[in-house]
XYZ file of C-alpha atoms in Angstrom:
281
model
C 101.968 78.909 95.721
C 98.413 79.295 94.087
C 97.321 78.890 90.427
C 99.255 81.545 87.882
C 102.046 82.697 90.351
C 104.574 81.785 92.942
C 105.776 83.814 95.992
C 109.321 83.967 97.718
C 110.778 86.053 100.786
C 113.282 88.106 101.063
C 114.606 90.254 103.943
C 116.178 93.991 102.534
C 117.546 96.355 104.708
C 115.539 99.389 105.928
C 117.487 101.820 108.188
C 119.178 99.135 109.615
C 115.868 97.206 110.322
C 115.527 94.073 108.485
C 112.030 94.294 106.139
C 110.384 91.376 104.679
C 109.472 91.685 101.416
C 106.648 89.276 99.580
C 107.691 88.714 95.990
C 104.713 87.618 93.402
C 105.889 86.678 90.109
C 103.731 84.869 87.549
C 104.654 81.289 86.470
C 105.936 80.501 83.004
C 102.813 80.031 81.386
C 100.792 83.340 82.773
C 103.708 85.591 82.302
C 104.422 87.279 78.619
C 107.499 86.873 76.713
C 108.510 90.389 77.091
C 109.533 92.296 80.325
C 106.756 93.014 82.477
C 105.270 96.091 84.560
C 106.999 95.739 88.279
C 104.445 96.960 91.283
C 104.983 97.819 94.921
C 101.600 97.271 96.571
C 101.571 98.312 99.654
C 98.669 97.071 102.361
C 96.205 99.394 103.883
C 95.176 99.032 107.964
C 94.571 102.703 109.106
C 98.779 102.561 109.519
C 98.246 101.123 112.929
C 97.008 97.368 111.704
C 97.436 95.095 108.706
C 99.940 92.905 107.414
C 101.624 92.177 103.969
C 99.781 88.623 103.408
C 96.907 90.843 102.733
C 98.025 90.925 99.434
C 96.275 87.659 99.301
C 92.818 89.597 99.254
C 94.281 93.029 97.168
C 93.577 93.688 93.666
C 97.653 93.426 92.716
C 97.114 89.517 92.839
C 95.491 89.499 89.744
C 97.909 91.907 88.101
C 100.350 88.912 88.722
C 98.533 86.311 87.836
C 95.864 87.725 84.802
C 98.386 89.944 83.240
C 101.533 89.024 84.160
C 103.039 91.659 86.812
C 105.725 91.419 88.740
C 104.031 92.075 92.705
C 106.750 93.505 95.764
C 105.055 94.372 99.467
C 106.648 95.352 102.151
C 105.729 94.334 105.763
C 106.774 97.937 106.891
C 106.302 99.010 110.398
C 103.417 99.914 111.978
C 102.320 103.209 113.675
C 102.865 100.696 117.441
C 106.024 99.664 116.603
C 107.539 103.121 114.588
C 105.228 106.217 113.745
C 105.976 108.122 110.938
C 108.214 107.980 108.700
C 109.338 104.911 109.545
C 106.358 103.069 106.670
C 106.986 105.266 104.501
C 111.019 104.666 104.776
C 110.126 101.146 104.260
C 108.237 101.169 101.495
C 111.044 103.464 99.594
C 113.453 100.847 100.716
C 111.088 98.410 99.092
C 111.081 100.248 96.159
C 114.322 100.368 95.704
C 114.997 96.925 96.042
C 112.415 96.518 93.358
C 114.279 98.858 90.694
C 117.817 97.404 91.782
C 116.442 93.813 90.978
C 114.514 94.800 87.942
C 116.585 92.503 85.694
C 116.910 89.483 87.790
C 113.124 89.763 88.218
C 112.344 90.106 84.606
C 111.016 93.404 85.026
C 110.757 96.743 82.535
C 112.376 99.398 84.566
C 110.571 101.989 82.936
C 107.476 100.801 83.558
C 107.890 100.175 87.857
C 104.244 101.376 89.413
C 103.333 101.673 93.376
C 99.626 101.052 94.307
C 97.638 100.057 97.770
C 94.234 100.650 99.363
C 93.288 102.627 102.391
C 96.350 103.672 104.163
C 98.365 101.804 101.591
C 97.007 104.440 99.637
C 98.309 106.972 101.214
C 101.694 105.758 101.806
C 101.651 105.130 97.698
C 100.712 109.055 97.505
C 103.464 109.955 99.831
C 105.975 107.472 98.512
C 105.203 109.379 94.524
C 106.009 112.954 96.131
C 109.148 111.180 98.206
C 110.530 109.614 95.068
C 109.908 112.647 92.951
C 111.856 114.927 95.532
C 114.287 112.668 95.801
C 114.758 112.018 91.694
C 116.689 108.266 92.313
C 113.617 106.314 91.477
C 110.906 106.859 88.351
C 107.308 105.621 89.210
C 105.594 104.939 85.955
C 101.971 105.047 87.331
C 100.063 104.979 90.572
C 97.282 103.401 92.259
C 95.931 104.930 95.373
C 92.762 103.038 96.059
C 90.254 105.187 98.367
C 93.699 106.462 100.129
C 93.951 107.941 103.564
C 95.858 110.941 102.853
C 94.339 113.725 105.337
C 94.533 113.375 109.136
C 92.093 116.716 109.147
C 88.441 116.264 109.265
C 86.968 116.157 105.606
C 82.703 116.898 105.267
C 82.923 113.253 104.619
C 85.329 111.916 107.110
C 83.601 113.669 110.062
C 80.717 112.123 111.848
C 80.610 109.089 109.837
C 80.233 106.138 111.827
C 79.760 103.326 108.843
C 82.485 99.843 109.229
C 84.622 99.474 108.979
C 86.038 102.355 109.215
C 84.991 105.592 111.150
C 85.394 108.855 112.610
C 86.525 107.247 115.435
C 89.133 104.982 114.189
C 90.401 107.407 111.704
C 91.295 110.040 114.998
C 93.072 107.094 116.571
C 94.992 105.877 113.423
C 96.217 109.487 112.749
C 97.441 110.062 116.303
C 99.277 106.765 116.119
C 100.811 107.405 112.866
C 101.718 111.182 113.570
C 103.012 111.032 116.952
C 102.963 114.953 117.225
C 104.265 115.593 113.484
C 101.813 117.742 111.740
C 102.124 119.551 108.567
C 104.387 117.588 106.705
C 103.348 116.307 103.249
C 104.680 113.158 103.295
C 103.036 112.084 106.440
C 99.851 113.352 105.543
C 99.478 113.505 101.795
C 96.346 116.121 101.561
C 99.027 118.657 103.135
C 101.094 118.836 99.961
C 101.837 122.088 97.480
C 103.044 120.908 94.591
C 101.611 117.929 92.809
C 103.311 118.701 89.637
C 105.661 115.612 88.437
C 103.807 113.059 90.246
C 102.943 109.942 87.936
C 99.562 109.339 86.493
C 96.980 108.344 88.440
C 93.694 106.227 88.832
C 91.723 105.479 91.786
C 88.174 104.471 92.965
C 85.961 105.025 96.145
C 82.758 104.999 97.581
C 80.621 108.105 97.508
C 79.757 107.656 101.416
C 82.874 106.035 103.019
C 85.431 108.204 104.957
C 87.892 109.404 102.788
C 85.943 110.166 99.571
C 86.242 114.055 99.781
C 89.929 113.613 100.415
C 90.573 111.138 97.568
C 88.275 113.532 95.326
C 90.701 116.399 96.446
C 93.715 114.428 95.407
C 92.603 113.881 91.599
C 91.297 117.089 91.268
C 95.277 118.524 92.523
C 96.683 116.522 90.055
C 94.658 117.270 87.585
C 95.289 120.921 88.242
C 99.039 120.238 88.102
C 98.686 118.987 84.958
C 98.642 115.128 85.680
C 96.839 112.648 84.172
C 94.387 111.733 86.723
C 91.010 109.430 86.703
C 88.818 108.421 89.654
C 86.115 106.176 89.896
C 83.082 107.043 92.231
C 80.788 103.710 93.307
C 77.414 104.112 95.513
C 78.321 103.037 98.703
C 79.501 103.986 102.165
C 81.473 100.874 102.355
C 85.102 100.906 102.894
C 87.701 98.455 101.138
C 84.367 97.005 99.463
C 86.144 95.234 96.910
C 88.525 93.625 99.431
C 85.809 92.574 101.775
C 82.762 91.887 99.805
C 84.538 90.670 96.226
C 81.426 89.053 95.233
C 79.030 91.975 95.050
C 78.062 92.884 91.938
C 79.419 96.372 92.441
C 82.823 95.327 93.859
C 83.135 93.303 90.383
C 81.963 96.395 88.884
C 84.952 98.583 90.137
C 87.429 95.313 89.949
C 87.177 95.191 86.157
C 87.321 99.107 85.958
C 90.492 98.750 87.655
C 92.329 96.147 85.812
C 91.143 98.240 82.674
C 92.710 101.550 83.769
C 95.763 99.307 84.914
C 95.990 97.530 80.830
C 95.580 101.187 79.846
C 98.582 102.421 81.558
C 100.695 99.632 80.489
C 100.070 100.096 76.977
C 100.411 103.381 76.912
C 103.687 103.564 78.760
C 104.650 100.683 76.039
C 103.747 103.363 73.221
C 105.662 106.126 75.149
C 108.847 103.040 75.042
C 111.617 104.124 72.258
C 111.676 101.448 69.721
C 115.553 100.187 71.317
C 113.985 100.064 74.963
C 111.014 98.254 73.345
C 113.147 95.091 71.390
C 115.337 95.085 74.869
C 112.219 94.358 77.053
């Protein structure tokens, strides 16, 4: 389906719940004649809305079908359906399908990444710290775009009233996500201690939409902890920009930013490869 790549279905088990999963994988001709990078993108909606054919629109479809990446996402539960942790639960379930199928999907195992804008941003923050406790699952890299990672106020979050995302909708996501939990990292990112061991990062937002201060915040923890960590600031108050307005100049701007940063990570994870692991992929 579409030029470059095809995509199947497959229904995983999450907590007994049955999860659909979208699989991209490019077509003979777009993919390279090595193992390839295998990525969990995971769709953003405030936790509350959204759906996994947004992939459709996300900047993982290019991944697939420029560069060769294998794509999973998850249609995890929603905040209506399950509040926390139930997305998050999914999406580890997802990524564990992902590693456990590496081979039969042609993918490097050392080189598995987990990305997503908005709130798929934050569940790709959370998922990193969840993996990392958890030590069953390496995640090469992440991809966070403009995450929503704090359900406190941030100078930037508060009053701001721009679309399409607010103040307003950011309260209402949080309570629906949360249902009473507070103060636990992996439902809200921002709260977390210890960001050492996370993967690399990279990440872009707009210097005027809601969560700007928090994704700021993030790098800046990482970097602190000693992680590799890059963000990307663009002039606008615009959320999801590149999703919604692709066309802009700027949103082409930050789109071929991003696929750099991404080609970056993948060869240097292919440098960090011992030479057996290399002649294997």
């Amino acid at each position: 389906m579409g030029k470059g790549y095809t995509v199947t279905k497959q229904t995983i088990y999450s907590e007994g719940n049955a999860l659909k999963v979208w699989v991209l994988r490019p077509t003979t001709e777009a993919k390279p004649p090595r193992k390839t990078p295998g990525i969990l993108w995971i769709h953003g909606g405030g936790y509350v809305t959204g759906m996994a054919e947004m992939i459709y629109m996300s900047r993982a479809l290019n991944l697939v079908r420029r560069y060769g990446a294998v794509v999973v996402t998850p249609a995890y539960r929603l905040a209506g359906e399950a509040p926390y942790p139930a997305a998050l639960h999914d999406c580890y379930a997802a990524l564990v399908y992902l590693r456990d199928q590496a081979e039969a999907l042609g993918v490097n195992p050392r080189m598995l990444m987990v990305g997503g804008e908005s709130a798929g941003g934050g569940l790709t923050a959370a998922l990193c710290m969840l993996a990392r406790d958890k030590g069953e699952v390496e995640i090469a890299f992440q991809m966070p775009l403009y995450p929503m990672l704090d359900n406190r106020d941030t100078e930037s979050s508060r009053r701001n009233y721009r679309l399409p995302w607010n103040t307003f909708l950011n309260h209402w996501a949080w309570k629906k996500y949360l249902a009473g939990v507070e103060g636990e990292p992996y439902a809200a990112p921002a709260r977390q201690t210890d960001y050492s061991g996370l993967p690399p990062c990279y990440t872009f937002v707009g210097s005027k939409e809601p969560f700007y201060c928090e994704t700021l915040a993030y790098v800046k923890r990482l970097k602190e902890a000693g992680v590799p960590a890059r963000v990307d600031v663009y002039p606008t108050g615009f959320h999801a920009f590149d999703m919604l307005t692709p066309f802009r100049r700027l949103s082409r701007q930050a789109i071929a930013a991003f696929e750099k940063r991404y080609l970056a990570a993948v060869q240097r994870l292919e440098q960090q490869m011992p030479s057996k692991c290399k002649e294997k992929a």
